[in-house]
Amino acid sequence: MKIPSVRSAAQPNAPFGAGTKAVLDYAVNLAKELGFKTYQDPENRYGYVEYGTSAEIFAILRHLDVVPAGDLKKWDFKPFQPQISDGKLLGRGAFDDKGPTIINLYALKYLKDHNYQPDYCIRLIFGLTEETDWASIKAYMAVEGTPALGYTPDGEFPVVYAEKGIINADIIGEGQKFVLLGGEAYNCVANVVRYQEPYLTDIKTKLDQKQIETDLEDDWLIVKGKASHGSLPERGINAALVTLATYA
């Protein structure tokens, strides 16, 4: 959890950024230390742990990337310096999805230590882009194929049988051109956006009336909402949507 594994610009040997490469290295090396057979994609797009000898794969699908931490001033502690409070582990990725990843890895170690012989080859897969475009698991599927069955300990832990989808779309219509920029990841509410013309003054006035925080920076209007995970958008304030809503 100390590794800030937010997807970022590609670097040599790190197609999804330095943070995701570092967390993949950590997870694979930990599994090796626990005595497991491991595999790390040569391009560092994914990795996995195996236990069992069957040709059929039972997949435990994990992800080690996290959504951006947002405005650090609004955190009660530093998100990448995990801590225990009231018996709970707090920090970015504690629940989604690093904590469940480690729990499943040690559950697998328990089976190995007790010489359990599974009917399938159990494969604990480390994905790196679940919070964005799934490029990591797409690369895995292209090389490794589809497992016989499995689950993902994410979301409603401990067992989830399906994942939600994400739509990446361009919204096009008639009207005057304007620029609206913002959002740090597909899978979280856009908490800050930048807007430029043609109705900058009017939009700022309307947002101020709605008590939405705004700022002026050169020729840009900065609109500040509230961050939230994409699975729980009702807990956030989408700065892009409240800005667009002033056109209605």
GROMACS .gro file of C-alpha atoms in nm:
model
  248
    1MET     CA    1   0.000   0.000   0.000
    2LYS     CA    2   0.299   0.230   0.033
    3ILE     CA    3   0.357   0.200  -0.342
    4PRO     CA    4   0.158   0.472  -0.526
    5SER     CA    5   0.045   0.243  -0.807
    6VAL     CA    6  -0.172   0.492  -0.994
    7ARG     CA    7  -0.151   0.437  -1.368
    8SER     CA    8   0.074   0.697  -1.530
    9ALA     CA    9   0.266   0.763  -1.852
   10ALA     CA   10   0.447   0.466  -2.004
   11GLN     CA   11   0.818   0.430  -1.933
   12PRO     CA   12   1.077   0.178  -2.052
   13ASN     CA   13   0.975  -0.165  -1.915
   14ALA     CA   14   0.676  -0.003  -1.743
   15PRO     CA   15   0.388   0.026  -1.993
   16PHE     CA   16   0.145   0.155  -1.727
   17GLY     CA   17   0.390   0.373  -1.537
   18ALA     CA   18   0.658   0.333  -1.271
   19GLY     CA   19   0.414   0.280  -0.984
   20THR     CA   20   0.240  -0.018  -1.140
   21LYS     CA   21   0.575  -0.174  -1.234
   22ALA     CA   22   0.700  -0.134  -0.876
   23VAL     CA   23   0.390  -0.294  -0.723
   24LEU     CA   24   0.402  -0.584  -0.972
   25ASP     CA   25   0.766  -0.647  -0.882
   26TYR     CA   26   0.676  -0.643  -0.514
   27ALA     CA   27   0.383  -0.886  -0.546
   28VAL     CA   28   0.571  -1.136  -0.764
   29ASN     CA   29   0.878  -1.128  -0.540
   30LEU     CA   30   0.665  -1.179  -0.228
   31ALA     CA   31   0.502  -1.484  -0.388
   32LYS     CA   32   0.846  -1.623  -0.474
   33GLU     CA   33   0.957  -1.579  -0.113
   34LEU     CA   34   0.650  -1.778  -0.006
   35GLY     CA   35   0.766  -2.065  -0.228
   36PHE     CA   36   0.526  -2.030  -0.520
   37LYS     CA   37   0.583  -2.074  -0.890
   38THR     CA   38   0.541  -1.727  -1.045
   39TYR     CA   39   0.535  -1.561  -1.384
   40GLN     CA   40   0.596  -1.198  -1.476
   41ASP     CA   41   0.512  -1.086  -1.827
   42PRO     CA   42   0.834  -0.977  -2.007
   43GLU     CA   43   0.666  -0.644  -2.087
   44ASN     CA   44   0.547  -0.605  -1.726
   45ARG     CA   45   0.180  -0.589  -1.820
   46TYR     CA   46   0.069  -0.854  -1.566
   47GLY     CA   47   0.194  -1.137  -1.351
   48TYR     CA   48   0.060  -1.440  -1.166
   49VAL     CA   49   0.113  -1.705  -0.900
   50GLU     CA   50   0.034  -2.075  -0.957
   51TYR     CA   51  -0.045  -2.367  -0.733
   52GLY     CA   52  -0.148  -2.705  -0.874
   53THR     CA   53  -0.063  -2.913  -1.179
   54SER     CA   54  -0.388  -2.937  -1.378
   55ALA     CA   55  -0.406  -2.801  -1.731
   56GLU     CA   56  -0.733  -2.628  -1.639
   57ILE     CA   57  -0.702  -2.287  -1.472
   58PHE     CA   58  -0.904  -2.164  -1.175
   59ALA     CA   59  -0.840  -1.790  -1.178
   60ILE     CA   60  -0.839  -1.551  -0.884
   61LEU     CA   61  -0.838  -1.218  -1.063
   62ARG     CA   62  -0.672  -0.936  -0.869
   63HIS     CA   63  -0.560  -0.583  -0.947
   64LEU     CA   64  -0.278  -0.384  -0.792
   65ASP     CA   65  -0.350  -0.042  -0.943
   66VAL     CA   66  -0.541   0.220  -0.745
   67VAL     CA   67  -0.740   0.531  -0.831
   68PRO     CA   68  -0.565   0.868  -0.784
   69ALA     CA   69  -0.558   1.002  -0.429
   70GLY     CA   70  -0.716   1.334  -0.531
   71ASP     CA   71  -0.671   1.643  -0.315
   72LEU     CA   72  -0.426   1.537  -0.044
   73LYS     CA   73  -0.538   1.831   0.174
   74LYS     CA   74  -0.874   1.659   0.219
   75TRP     CA   75  -0.723   1.340   0.360
   76ASP     CA   76  -0.696   1.288   0.736
   77PHE     CA   77  -0.361   1.116   0.676
   78LYS     CA   78  -0.125   1.049   0.387
   79PRO     CA   79  -0.296   0.786   0.166
   80PHE     CA   80   0.026   0.603   0.082
   81GLN     CA   81   0.141   0.582   0.443
   82PRO     CA   82  -0.103   0.316   0.568
   83GLN     CA   83  -0.205   0.300   0.931
   84ILE     CA   84  -0.425   0.098   1.163
   85SER     CA   85  -0.707   0.287   1.336
   86ASP     CA   86  -0.979   0.128   1.551
   87GLY     CA   87  -0.867  -0.213   1.429
   88LYS     CA   88  -0.900  -0.115   1.062
   89LEU     CA   89  -0.624  -0.087   0.802
   90LEU     CA   90  -0.650   0.253   0.632
   91GLY     CA   91  -0.480   0.369   0.314
   92ARG     CA   92  -0.520   0.374  -0.061
   93GLY     CA   93  -0.583   0.019  -0.180
   94ALA     CA   94  -0.664  -0.134   0.161
   95PHE     CA   95  -0.996  -0.263   0.030
   96ASP     CA   96  -0.962  -0.209  -0.344
   97ASP     CA   97  -0.773  -0.421  -0.408
   98LYS     CA   98  -0.440  -0.474  -0.236
   99GLY     CA   99  -0.573  -0.598   0.096
  100PRO     CA  100  -0.786  -0.873  -0.065
  101THR     CA  101  -0.491  -0.961  -0.291
  102ILE     CA  102  -0.266  -1.031   0.008
  103ILE     CA  103  -0.545  -1.219   0.190
  104ASN     CA  104  -0.590  -1.449  -0.110
  105LEU     CA  105  -0.216  -1.499  -0.150
  106TYR     CA  106  -0.184  -1.615   0.212
  107ALA     CA  107  -0.496  -1.829   0.180
  108LEU     CA  108  -0.322  -1.999  -0.111
  109LYS     CA  109  -0.011  -2.041   0.104
  110TYR     CA  110  -0.225  -2.210   0.370
  111LEU     CA  111  -0.342  -2.464   0.112
  112LYS     CA  112   0.015  -2.523  -0.002
  113ASP     CA  113   0.147  -2.559   0.353
  114HIS     CA  114  -0.121  -2.823   0.422
  115ASN     CA  115  -0.043  -3.008   0.098
  116TYR     CA  116  -0.389  -2.954  -0.046
  117GLN     CA  117  -0.410  -3.092  -0.401
  118PRO     CA  118  -0.658  -2.888  -0.607
  119ASP     CA  119  -0.848  -3.027  -0.905
  120TYR     CA  120  -0.747  -2.717  -1.100
  121CYS     CA  121  -0.430  -2.518  -1.130
  122ILE     CA  122  -0.509  -2.220  -0.908
  123ARG     CA  123  -0.373  -1.902  -1.064
  124LEU     CA  124  -0.368  -1.576  -0.868
  125ILE     CA  125  -0.346  -1.309  -1.139
  126PHE     CA  126  -0.202  -0.961  -1.077
  127GLY     CA  127  -0.367  -0.704  -1.305
  128LEU     CA  128  -0.250  -0.344  -1.332
  129THR     CA  129  -0.520  -0.143  -1.512
  130GLU     CA  130  -0.855  -0.240  -1.361
  131GLU     CA  131  -0.922   0.122  -1.266
  132THR     CA  132  -0.872   0.244  -1.624
  133ASP     CA  133  -0.906   0.051  -1.951
  134TRP     CA  134  -0.826  -0.314  -1.861
  135ALA     CA  135  -0.529  -0.319  -2.101
  136SER     CA  136  -0.346  -0.541  -1.854
  137ILE     CA  137  -0.602  -0.823  -1.846
  138LYS     CA  138  -0.659  -0.790  -2.220
  139ALA     CA  139  -0.288  -0.858  -2.266
  140TYR     CA  140  -0.315  -1.156  -2.030
  141MET     CA  141  -0.614  -1.300  -2.219
  142ALA     CA  142  -0.440  -1.259  -2.555
  143VAL     CA  143  -0.144  -1.465  -2.432
  144GLU     CA  144  -0.291  -1.702  -2.173
  145GLY     CA  145  -0.649  -1.749  -2.293
  146THR     CA  146  -0.967  -1.785  -2.088
  147PRO     CA  147  -0.961  -1.971  -1.754
  148ALA     CA  148  -1.207  -2.252  -1.685
  149LEU     CA  149  -1.362  -2.060  -1.395
  150GLY     CA  150  -1.272  -1.829  -1.112
  151TYR     CA  151  -1.369  -1.526  -0.906
  152THR     CA  152  -1.246  -1.180  -0.811
  153PRO     CA  153  -1.218  -1.074  -0.446
  154ASP     CA  154  -1.301  -0.711  -0.518
  155GLY     CA  155  -1.600  -0.485  -0.457
  156GLU     CA  156  -1.831  -0.691  -0.237
  157PHE     CA  157  -1.547  -0.894  -0.085
  158PRO     CA  158  -1.487  -1.188  -0.051
  159VAL     CA  159  -1.652  -1.316  -0.371
  160VAL     CA  160  -1.769  -1.136  -0.685
  161TYR     CA  161  -1.882  -1.327  -0.993
  162ALA     CA  162  -1.897  -1.037  -1.239
  163GLU     CA  163  -1.757  -0.690  -1.295
  164LYS     CA  164  -1.923  -0.371  -1.412
  165GLY     CA  165  -1.840  -0.218  -1.749
  166ILE     CA  166  -1.706   0.122  -1.846
  167ILE     CA  167  -1.819   0.329  -2.145
  168ASN     CA  168  -1.562   0.553  -2.310
  169ALA     CA  169  -1.758   0.788  -2.536
  170ASP     CA  170  -1.736   1.120  -2.716
  171ILE     CA  171  -2.042   1.343  -2.668
  172ILE     CA  172  -2.100   1.550  -2.981
  173GLY     CA  173  -2.371   1.804  -3.053
  174GLU     CA  174  -2.453   2.139  -3.208
  175GLY     CA  175  -2.364   2.463  -3.039
  176GLN     CA  176  -2.072   2.692  -2.969
  177LYS     CA  177  -1.735   2.535  -2.913
  178PHE     CA  178  -1.596   2.528  -2.561
  179VAL     CA  179  -1.321   2.345  -2.374
  180LEU     CA  180  -1.385   2.131  -2.065
  181LEU     CA  181  -1.088   1.937  -1.929
  182GLY     CA  182  -1.069   1.716  -1.621
  183GLY     CA  183  -1.082   1.376  -1.459
  184GLU     CA  184  -0.783   1.170  -1.347
  185ALA     CA  185  -0.909   0.818  -1.424
  186TYR     CA  186  -1.205   0.645  -1.589
  187ASN     CA  187  -1.307   0.477  -1.266
  188CYS     CA  188  -1.351   0.779  -1.040
  189VAL     CA  189  -1.572   1.087  -1.030
  190ALA     CA  190  -1.411   1.393  -1.192
  191ASN     CA  191  -1.353   1.613  -0.889
  192VAL     CA  192  -1.177   1.901  -1.069
  193VAL     CA  193  -1.232   2.037  -1.421
  194ARG     CA  194  -1.109   2.339  -1.615
  195TYR     CA  195  -1.352   2.532  -1.835
  196GLN     CA  196  -1.284   2.797  -2.098
  197GLU     CA  197  -1.546   3.016  -2.270
  198PRO     CA  198  -1.795   3.098  -2.411
  199TYR     CA  199  -2.010   3.141  -2.095
  200LEU     CA  200  -1.740   3.154  -1.830
  201THR     CA  201  -1.887   3.441  -1.624
  202ASP     CA  202  -2.244   3.310  -1.635
  203ILE     CA  203  -2.137   2.957  -1.544
  204LYS     CA  204  -1.928   3.080  -1.251
  205THR     CA  205  -2.224   3.281  -1.118
  206LYS     CA  206  -2.457   2.980  -1.139
  207LEU     CA  207  -2.206   2.747  -0.976
  208ASP     CA  208  -2.144   2.998  -0.696
  209GLN     CA  209  -2.520   3.007  -0.634
  210LYS     CA  210  -2.516   2.626  -0.603
  211GLN     CA  211  -2.223   2.655  -0.357
  212ILE     CA  212  -1.989   2.470  -0.593
  213GLU     CA  213  -1.632   2.581  -0.528
  214THR     CA  214  -1.474   2.768  -0.820
  215ASP     CA  215  -1.159   2.965  -0.898
  216LEU     CA  216  -1.035   3.179  -1.185
  217GLU     CA  217  -0.690   3.103  -1.323
  218ASP     CA  218  -0.584   3.316  -1.619
  219ASP     CA  219  -0.859   3.252  -1.878
  220TRP     CA  220  -0.979   2.930  -1.714
  221LEU     CA  221  -1.257   2.859  -1.469
  222ILE     CA  222  -1.155   2.589  -1.220
  223VAL     CA  223  -1.456   2.394  -1.091
  224LYS     CA  224  -1.407   2.176  -0.783
  225GLY     CA  225  -1.638   1.887  -0.698
  226LYS     CA  226  -1.577   1.586  -0.475
  227ALA     CA  227  -1.389   1.269  -0.565
  228SER     CA  228  -1.547   0.925  -0.537
  229HIS     CA  229  -1.489   0.576  -0.676
  230GLY     CA  230  -1.674   0.503  -0.999
  231SER     CA  231  -1.878   0.229  -0.831
  232LEU     CA  232  -2.023   0.484  -0.586
  233PRO     CA  233  -2.073   0.804  -0.788
  234GLU     CA  234  -2.349   0.922  -0.554
  235ARG     CA  235  -2.085   0.986  -0.287
  236GLY     CA  236  -1.904   1.241  -0.502
  237ILE     CA  237  -1.975   1.561  -0.690
  238ASN     CA  238  -1.890   1.536  -1.059
  239ALA     CA  239  -1.737   1.873  -1.147
  240ALA     CA  240  -1.781   1.808  -1.520
  241LEU     CA  241  -2.152   1.729  -1.490
  242VAL     CA  242  -2.236   2.024  -1.262
  243THR     CA  243  -2.058   2.252  -1.508
  244LEU     CA  244  -2.246   2.112  -1.806
  245ALA     CA  245  -2.574   2.128  -1.613
  246THR     CA  246  -2.555   2.508  -1.603
  247TYR     CA  247  -2.631   2.503  -1.978
  248ALA     CA  248  -2.976   2.353  -1.914
   0.00000   0.00000   0.00000
